[in-house]
PDB file of C-alpha atoms in Angstrom:
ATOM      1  CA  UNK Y 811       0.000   0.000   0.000  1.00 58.00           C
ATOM      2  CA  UNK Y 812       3.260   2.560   0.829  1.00 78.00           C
ATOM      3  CA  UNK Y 813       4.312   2.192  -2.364  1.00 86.00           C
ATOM      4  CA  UNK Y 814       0.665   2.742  -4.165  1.00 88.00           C
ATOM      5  CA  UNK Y 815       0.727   6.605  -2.438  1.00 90.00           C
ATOM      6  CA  UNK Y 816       4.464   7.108  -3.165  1.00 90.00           C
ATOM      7  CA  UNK Y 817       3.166   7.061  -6.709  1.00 90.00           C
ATOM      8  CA  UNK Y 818       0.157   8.482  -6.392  1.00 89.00           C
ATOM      9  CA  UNK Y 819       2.252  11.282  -4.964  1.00 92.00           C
ATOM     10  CA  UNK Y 820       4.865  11.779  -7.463  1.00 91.00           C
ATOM     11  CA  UNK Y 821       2.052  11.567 -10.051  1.00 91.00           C
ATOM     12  CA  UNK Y 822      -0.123  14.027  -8.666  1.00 91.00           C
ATOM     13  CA  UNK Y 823       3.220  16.379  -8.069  1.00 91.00           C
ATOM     14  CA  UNK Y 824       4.625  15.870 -11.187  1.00 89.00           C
ATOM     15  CA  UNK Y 825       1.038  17.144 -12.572  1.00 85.00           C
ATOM     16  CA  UNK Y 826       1.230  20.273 -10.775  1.00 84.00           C
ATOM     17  CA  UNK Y 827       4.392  20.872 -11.610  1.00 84.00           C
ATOM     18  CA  UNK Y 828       4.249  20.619 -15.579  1.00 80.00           C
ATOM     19  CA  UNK Y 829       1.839  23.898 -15.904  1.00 74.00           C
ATOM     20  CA  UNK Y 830       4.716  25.932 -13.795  1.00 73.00           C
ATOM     21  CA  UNK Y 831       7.517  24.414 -16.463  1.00 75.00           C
ATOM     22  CA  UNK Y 832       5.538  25.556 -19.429  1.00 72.00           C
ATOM     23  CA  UNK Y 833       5.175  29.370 -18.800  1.00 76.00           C
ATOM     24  CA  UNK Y 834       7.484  32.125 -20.205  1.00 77.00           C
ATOM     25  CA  UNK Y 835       8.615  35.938 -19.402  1.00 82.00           C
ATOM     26  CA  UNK Y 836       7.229  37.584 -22.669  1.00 81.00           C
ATOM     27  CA  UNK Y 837       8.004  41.516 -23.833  1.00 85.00           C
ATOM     28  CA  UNK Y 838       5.092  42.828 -24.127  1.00 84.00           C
ATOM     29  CA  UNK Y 839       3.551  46.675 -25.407  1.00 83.00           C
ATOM     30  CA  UNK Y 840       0.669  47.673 -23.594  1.00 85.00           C
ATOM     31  CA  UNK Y 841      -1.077  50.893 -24.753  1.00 82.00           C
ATOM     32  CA  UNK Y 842      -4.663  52.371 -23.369  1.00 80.00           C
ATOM     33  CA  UNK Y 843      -6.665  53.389 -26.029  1.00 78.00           C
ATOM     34  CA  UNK Y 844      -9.292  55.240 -23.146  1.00 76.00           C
ATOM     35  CA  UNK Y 845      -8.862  55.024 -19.122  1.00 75.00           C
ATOM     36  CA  UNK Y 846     -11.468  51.895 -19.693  1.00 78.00           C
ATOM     37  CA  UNK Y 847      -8.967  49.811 -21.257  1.00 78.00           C
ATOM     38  CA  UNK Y 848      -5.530  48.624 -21.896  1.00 82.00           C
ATOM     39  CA  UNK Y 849      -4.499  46.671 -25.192  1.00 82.00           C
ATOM     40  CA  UNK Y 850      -1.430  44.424 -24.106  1.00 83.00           C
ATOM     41  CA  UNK Y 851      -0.047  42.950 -27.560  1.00 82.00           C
ATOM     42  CA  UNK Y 852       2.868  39.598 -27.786  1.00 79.00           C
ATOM     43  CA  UNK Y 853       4.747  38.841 -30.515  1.00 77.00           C
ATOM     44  CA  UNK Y 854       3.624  35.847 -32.812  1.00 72.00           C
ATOM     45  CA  UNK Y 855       0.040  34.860 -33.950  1.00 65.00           C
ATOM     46  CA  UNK Y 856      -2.314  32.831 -32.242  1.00 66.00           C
ATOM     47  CA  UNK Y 857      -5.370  31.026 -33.718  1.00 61.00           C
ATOM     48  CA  UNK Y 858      -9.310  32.721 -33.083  1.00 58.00           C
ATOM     49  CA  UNK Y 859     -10.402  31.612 -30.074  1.00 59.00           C
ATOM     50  CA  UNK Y 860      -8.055  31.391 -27.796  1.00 66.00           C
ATOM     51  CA  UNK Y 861      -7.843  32.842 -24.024  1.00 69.00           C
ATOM     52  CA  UNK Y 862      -5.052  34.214 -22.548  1.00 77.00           C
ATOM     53  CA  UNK Y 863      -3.566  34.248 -18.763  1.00 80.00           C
ATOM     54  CA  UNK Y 864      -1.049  36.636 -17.948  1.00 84.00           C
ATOM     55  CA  UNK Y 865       0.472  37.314 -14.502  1.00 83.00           C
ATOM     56  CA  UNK Y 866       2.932  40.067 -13.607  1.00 83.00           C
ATOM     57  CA  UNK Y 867       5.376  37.012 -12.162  1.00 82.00           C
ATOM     58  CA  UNK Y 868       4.684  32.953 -12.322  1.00 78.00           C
ATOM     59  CA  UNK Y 869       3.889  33.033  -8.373  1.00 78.00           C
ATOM     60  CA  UNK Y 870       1.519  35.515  -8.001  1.00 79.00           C
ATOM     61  CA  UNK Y 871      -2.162  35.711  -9.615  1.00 81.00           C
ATOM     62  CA  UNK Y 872      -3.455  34.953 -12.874  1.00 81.00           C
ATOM     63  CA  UNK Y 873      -5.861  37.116 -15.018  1.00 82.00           C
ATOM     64  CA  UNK Y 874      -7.839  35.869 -17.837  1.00 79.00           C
ATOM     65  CA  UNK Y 875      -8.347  37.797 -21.334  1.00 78.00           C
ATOM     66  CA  UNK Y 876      -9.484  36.583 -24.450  1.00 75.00           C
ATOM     67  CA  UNK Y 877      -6.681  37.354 -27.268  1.00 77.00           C
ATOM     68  CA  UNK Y 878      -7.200  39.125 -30.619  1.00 75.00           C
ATOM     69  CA  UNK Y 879      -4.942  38.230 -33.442  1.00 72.00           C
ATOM     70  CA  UNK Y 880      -4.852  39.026 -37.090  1.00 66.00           C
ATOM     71  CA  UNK Y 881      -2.172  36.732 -38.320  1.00 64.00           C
ATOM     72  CA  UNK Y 882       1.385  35.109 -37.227  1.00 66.00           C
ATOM     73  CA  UNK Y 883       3.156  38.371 -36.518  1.00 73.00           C
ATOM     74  CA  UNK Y 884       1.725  39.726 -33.190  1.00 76.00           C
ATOM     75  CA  UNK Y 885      -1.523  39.102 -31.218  1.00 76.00           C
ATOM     76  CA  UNK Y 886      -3.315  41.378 -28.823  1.00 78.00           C
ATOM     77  CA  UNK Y 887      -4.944  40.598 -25.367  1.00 79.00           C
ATOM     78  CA  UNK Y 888      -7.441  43.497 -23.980  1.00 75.00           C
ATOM     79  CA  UNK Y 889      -8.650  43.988 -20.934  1.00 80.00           C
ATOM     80  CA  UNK Y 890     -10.999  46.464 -19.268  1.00 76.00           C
ATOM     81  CA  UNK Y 891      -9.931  48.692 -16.350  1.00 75.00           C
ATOM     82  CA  UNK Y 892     -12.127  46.945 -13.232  1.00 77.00           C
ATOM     83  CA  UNK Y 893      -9.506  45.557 -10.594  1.00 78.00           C
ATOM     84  CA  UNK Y 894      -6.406  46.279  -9.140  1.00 84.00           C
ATOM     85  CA  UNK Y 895      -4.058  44.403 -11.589  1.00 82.00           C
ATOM     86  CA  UNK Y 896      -6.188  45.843 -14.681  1.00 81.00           C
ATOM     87  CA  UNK Y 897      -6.188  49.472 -13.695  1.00 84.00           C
ATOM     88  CA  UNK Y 898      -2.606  49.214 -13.007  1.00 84.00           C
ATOM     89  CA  UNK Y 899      -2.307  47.766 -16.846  1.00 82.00           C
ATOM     90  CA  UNK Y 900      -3.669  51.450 -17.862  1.00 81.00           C
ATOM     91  CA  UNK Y 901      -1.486  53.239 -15.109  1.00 83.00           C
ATOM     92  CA  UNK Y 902       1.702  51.528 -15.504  1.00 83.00           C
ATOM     93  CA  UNK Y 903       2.294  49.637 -18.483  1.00 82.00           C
ATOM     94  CA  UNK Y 904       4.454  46.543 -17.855  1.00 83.00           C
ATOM     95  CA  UNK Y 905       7.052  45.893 -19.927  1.00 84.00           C
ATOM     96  CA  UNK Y 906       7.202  41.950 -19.607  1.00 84.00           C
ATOM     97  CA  UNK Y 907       4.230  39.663 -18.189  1.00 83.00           C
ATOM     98  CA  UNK Y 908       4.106  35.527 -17.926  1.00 79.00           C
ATOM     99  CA  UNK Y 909       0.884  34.078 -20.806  1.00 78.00           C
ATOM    100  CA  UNK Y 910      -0.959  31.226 -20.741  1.00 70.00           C
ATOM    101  CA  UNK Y 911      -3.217  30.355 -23.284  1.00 62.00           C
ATOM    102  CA  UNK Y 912      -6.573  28.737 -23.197  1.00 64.00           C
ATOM    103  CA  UNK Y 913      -9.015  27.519 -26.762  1.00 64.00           C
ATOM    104  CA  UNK Y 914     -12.002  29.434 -26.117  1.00 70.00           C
ATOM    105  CA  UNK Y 915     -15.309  31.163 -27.594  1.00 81.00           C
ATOM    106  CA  UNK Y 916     -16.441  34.866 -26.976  1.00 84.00           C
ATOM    107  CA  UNK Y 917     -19.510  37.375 -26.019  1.00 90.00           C
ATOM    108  CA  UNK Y 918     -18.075  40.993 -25.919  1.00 89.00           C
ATOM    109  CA  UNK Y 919     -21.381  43.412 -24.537  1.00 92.00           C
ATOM    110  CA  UNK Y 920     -20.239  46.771 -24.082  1.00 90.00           C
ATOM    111  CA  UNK Y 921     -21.642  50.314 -24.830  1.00 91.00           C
ATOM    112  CA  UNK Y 922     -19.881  52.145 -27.614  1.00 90.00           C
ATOM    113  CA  UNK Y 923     -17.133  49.716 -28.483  1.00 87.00           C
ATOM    114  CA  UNK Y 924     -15.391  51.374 -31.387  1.00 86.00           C
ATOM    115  CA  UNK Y 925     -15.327  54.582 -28.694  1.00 87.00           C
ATOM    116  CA  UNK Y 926     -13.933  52.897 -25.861  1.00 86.00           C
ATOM    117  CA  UNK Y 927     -11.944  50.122 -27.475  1.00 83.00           C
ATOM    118  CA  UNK Y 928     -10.749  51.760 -30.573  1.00 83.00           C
ATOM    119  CA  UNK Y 929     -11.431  51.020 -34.760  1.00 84.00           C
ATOM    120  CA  UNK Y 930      -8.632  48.502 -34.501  1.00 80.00           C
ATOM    121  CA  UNK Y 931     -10.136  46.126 -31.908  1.00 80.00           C
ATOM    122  CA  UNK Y 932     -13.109  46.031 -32.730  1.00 82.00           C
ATOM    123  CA  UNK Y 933     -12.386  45.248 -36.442  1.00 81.00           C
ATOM    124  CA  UNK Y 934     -10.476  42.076 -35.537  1.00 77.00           C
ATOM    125  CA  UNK Y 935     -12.911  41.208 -32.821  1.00 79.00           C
ATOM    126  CA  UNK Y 936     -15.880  41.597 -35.401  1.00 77.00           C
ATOM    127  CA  UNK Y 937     -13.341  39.777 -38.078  1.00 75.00           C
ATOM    128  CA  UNK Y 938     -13.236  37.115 -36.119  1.00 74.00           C
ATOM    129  CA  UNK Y 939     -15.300  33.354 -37.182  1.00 75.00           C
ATOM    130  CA  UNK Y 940     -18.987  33.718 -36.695  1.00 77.00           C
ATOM    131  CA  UNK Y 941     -19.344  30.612 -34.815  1.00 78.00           C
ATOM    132  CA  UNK Y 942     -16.331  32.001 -32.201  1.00 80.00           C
ATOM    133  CA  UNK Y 943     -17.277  34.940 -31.206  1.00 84.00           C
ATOM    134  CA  UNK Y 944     -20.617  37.604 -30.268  1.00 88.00           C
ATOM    135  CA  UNK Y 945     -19.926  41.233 -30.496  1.00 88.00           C
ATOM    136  CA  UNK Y 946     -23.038  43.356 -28.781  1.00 91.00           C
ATOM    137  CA  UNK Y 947     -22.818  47.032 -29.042  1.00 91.00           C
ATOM    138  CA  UNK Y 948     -25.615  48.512 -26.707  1.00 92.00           C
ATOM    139  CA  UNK Y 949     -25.241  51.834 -28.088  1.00 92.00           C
ATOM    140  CA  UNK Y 950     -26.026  50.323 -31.194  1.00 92.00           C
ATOM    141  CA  UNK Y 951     -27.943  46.973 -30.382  1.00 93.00           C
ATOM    142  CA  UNK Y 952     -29.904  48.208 -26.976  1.00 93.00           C
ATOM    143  CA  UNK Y 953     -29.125  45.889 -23.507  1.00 93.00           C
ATOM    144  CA  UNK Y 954     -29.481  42.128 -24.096  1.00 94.00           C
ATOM    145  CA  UNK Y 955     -30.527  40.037 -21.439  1.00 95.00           C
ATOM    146  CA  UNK Y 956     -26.345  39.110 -21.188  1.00 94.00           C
ATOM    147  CA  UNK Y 957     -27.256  35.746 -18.518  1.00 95.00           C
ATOM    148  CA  UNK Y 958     -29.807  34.474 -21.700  1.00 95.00           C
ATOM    149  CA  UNK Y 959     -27.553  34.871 -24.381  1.00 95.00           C
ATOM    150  CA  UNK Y 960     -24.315  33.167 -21.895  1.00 95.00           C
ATOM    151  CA  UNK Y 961     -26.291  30.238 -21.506  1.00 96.00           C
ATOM    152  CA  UNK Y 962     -27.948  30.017 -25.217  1.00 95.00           C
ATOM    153  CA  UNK Y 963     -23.819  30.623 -26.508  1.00 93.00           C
ATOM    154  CA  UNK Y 964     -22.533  28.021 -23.789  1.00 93.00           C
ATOM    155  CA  UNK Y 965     -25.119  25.144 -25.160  1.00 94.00           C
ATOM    156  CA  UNK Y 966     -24.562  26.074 -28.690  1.00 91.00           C
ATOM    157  CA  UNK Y 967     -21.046  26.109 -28.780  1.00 88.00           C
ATOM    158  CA  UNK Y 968     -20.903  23.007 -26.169  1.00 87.00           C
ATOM    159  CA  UNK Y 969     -18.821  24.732 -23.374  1.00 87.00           C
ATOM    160  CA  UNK Y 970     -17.241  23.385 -20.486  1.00 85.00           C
ATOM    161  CA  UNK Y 971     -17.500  26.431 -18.551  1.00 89.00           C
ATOM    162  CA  UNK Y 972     -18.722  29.838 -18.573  1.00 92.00           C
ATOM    163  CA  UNK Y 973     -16.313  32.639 -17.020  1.00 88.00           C
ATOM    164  CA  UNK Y 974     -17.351  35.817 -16.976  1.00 90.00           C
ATOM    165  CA  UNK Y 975     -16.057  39.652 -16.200  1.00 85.00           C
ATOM    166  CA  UNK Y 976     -18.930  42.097 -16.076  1.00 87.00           C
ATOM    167  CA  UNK Y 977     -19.940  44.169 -12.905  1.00 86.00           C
ATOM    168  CA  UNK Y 978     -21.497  42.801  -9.723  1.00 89.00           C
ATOM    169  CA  UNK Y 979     -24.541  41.900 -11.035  1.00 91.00           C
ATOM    170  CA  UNK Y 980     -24.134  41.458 -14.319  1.00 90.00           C
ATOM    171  CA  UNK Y 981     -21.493  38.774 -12.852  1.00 91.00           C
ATOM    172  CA  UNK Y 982     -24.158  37.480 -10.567  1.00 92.00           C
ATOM    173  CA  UNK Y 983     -27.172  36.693 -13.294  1.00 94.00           C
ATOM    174  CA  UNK Y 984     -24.848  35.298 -15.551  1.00 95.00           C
ATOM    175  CA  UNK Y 985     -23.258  32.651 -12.869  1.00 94.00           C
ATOM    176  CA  UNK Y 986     -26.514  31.884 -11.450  1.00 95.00           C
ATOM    177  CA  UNK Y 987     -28.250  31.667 -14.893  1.00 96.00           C
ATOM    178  CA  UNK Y 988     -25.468  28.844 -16.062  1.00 95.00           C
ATOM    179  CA  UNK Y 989     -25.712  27.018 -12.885  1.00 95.00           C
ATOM    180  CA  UNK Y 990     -29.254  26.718 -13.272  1.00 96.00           C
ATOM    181  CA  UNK Y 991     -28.870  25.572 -16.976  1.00 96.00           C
ATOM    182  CA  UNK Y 992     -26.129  22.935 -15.550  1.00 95.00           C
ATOM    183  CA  UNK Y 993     -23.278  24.930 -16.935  1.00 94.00           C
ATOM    184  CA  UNK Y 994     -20.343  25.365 -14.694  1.00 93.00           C
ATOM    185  CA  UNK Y 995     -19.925  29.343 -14.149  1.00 92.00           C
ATOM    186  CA  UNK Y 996     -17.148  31.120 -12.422  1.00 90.00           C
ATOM    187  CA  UNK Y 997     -16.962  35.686 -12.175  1.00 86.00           C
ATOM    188  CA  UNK Y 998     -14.980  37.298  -9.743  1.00 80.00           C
ATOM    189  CA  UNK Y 999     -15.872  37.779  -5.904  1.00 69.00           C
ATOM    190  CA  UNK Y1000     -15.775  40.756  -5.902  1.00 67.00           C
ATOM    191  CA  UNK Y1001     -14.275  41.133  -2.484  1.00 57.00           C
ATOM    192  CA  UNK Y1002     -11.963  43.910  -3.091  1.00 44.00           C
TER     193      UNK Y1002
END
């Protein structure tokens, strides 16, 4: 039996351990196109779809964006101004952060997009694969009911999980709405 959970052990270490091996120090420009948002953009390409995690060092915490890229020279990551770590992407630009990247799919609701987020972003967003990605402008497209349309997109597009970043209650309805549909949800606490 000893030797059973010395293996068990090592295997279950040796798990953990692999994600911590994989990760990288990347230079990285970050611009803010408004005081909502910082555009944080890595060299190389990246398929449509795909999630990124970035962490200002490989101990600390990790923040998930979804990534924007037109082809194999660069790709872009953006993320709105809500927490600590975000507002200090619009603040103080880093120079270097550690990515992680994740296949995912997409619903961007915001109010004036092109506005806030710049011609540029929302080009490539709206570029992007029908069948990837939802771009809602409620200046142009009035308020959807966002926890309705997460859980139509999540059964649709056969998610694993839902994670969203939207305000307190938009947060909320949207986790509660996907755990009532069966669809495992996760927003931030927000505890801070």
């Amino acid at each position: 039996m000893k030797r059973q959970e010395f293996w068990f052990t090592v295997s279950i270490t040796t798990l953990i351990i692999i994600p911590w091996l994989t990760t990288r120090r990347e230079t990285v420009q970050t611009s803010a196109p408004s005081g909502h948002a910082s555009i944080i953009k890595f060299q190389g390409g990246v398929k449509a779809g795909i999630l990124g995690r970035i962490s200002p060092s490989p101990l600390s915490e990790w923040h998930a964006f979804g990534i924007i890229s037109e082809g194999k020279k660069d790709h872009m990551m953006l993320a709105g101004a809500a927490g600590d770590f975000t507002k200090s992407l619009v603040s103080n630009p880093p120079n270097h952060l550690w990515p992680s990247p994740v296949d995912v799919r997409i619903i961007w609701v915001a109010n004036r997009i092109e506005q806030n987020f710049g011609k540029e972003i929302k080009g490539i967003v709206s570029g992007y694969p029908e069948d990837k990605v939802i771009v809602h402008d409620t200046a142009l497209l009035g308020r959807p009911i966002v926890s309705e349309m997460s859980v139509d997109a999540a059964k649709e597009w056969g998610s694993e999980v839902v994670i969203v970043t939207s305000n307190p209650k938009g947060s909320r309805d949207v986790v509660c709405a996907c755990k009532a549909a069966g669809i495992p949800a996760f927003g931030p606490i927000w505890d801070s």
